[in-house]
PDB file of C-alpha atoms in Angstrom:
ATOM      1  CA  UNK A   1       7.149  24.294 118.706  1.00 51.00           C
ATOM      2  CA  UNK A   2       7.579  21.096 116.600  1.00 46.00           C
ATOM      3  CA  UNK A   3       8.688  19.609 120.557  1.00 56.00           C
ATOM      4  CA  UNK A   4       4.440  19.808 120.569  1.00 49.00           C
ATOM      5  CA  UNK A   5       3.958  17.001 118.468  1.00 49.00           C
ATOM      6  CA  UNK A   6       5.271  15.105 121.828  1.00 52.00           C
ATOM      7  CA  UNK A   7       2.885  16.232 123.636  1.00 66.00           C
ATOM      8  CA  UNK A   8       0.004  15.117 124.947  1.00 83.00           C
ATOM      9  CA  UNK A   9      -3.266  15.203 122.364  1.00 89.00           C
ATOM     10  CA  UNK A  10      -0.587  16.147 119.433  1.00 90.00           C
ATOM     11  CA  UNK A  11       0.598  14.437 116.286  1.00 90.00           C
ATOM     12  CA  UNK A  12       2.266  14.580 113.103  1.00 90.00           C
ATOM     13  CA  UNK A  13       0.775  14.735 109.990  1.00 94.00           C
ATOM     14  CA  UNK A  14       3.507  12.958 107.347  1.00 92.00           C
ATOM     15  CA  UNK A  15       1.465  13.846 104.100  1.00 94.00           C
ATOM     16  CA  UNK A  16       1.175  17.988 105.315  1.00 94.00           C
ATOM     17  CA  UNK A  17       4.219  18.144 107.164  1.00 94.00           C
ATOM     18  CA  UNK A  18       2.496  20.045 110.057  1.00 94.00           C
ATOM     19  CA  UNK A  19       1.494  19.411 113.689  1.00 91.00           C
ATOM     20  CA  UNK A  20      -2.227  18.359 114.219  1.00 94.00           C
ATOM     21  CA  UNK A  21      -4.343  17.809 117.508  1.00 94.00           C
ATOM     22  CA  UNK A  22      -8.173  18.642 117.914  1.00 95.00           C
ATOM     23  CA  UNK A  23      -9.309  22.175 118.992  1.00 96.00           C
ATOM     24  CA  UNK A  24      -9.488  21.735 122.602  1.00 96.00           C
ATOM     25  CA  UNK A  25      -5.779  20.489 122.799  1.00 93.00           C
ATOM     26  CA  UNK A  26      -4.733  23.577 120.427  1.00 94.00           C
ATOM     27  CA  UNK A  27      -6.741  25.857 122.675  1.00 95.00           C
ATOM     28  CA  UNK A  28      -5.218  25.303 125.777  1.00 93.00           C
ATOM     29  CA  UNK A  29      -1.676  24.979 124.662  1.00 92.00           C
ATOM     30  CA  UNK A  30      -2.117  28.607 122.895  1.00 94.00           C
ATOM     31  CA  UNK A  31      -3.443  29.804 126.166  1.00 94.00           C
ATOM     32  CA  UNK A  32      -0.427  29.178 127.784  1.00 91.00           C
ATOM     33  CA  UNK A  33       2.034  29.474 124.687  1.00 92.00           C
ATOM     34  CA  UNK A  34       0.993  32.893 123.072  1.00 93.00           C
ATOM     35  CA  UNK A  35       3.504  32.465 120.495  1.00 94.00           C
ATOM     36  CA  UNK A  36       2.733  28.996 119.193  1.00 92.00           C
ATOM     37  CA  UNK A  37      -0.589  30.288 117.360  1.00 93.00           C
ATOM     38  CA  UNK A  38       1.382  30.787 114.945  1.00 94.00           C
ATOM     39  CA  UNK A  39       1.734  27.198 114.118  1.00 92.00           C
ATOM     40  CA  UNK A  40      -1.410  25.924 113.923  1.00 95.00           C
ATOM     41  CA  UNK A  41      -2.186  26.022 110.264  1.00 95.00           C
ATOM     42  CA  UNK A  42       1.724  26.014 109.787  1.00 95.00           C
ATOM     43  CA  UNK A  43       3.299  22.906 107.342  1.00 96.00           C
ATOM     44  CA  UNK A  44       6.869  22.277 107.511  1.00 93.00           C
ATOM     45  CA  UNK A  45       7.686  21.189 104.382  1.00 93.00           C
ATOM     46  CA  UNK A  46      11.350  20.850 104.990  1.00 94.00           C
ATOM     47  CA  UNK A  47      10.871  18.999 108.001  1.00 89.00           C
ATOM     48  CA  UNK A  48      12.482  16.139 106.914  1.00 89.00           C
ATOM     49  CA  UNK A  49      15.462  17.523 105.226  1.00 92.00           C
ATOM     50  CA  UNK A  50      16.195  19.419 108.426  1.00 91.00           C
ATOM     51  CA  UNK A  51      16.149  16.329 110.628  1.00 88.00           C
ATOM     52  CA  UNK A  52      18.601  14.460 108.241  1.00 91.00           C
ATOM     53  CA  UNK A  53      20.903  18.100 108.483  1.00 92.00           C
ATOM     54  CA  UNK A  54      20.654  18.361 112.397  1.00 91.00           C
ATOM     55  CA  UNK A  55      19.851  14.918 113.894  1.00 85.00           C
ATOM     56  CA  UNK A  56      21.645  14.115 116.885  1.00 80.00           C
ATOM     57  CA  UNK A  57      22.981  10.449 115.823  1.00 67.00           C
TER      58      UNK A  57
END
């Protein structure tokens, strides 16, 4: 899901570590993306760590 924040009407909220768009944009990704409801209200708080782990240099 975090691949979303690349998408179209989607961002990335630094301070809560979670992916943010408006309603609409939310709406019809979920439509087609059953599963990624769950990560609406969803923060990441390890986000960061994880990209220093995993990054692809």
């Amino acid at each position: 899901m975090l691949s979303g924040k690349d998408k179209s009407g989607f961002g990335w909220d630094e301070h809560k570590h979670m992916v943010v768009a408006e309603d609409v944009v939310w709406n019809s990704y979920i439509s087609s993306h059953k599963a990624a409801g769950q990560f609406r209200n969803c923060s990441f708080p390890y986000y960061d760590q994880l990209t220093s782990i995993y990054a692809k240099n």
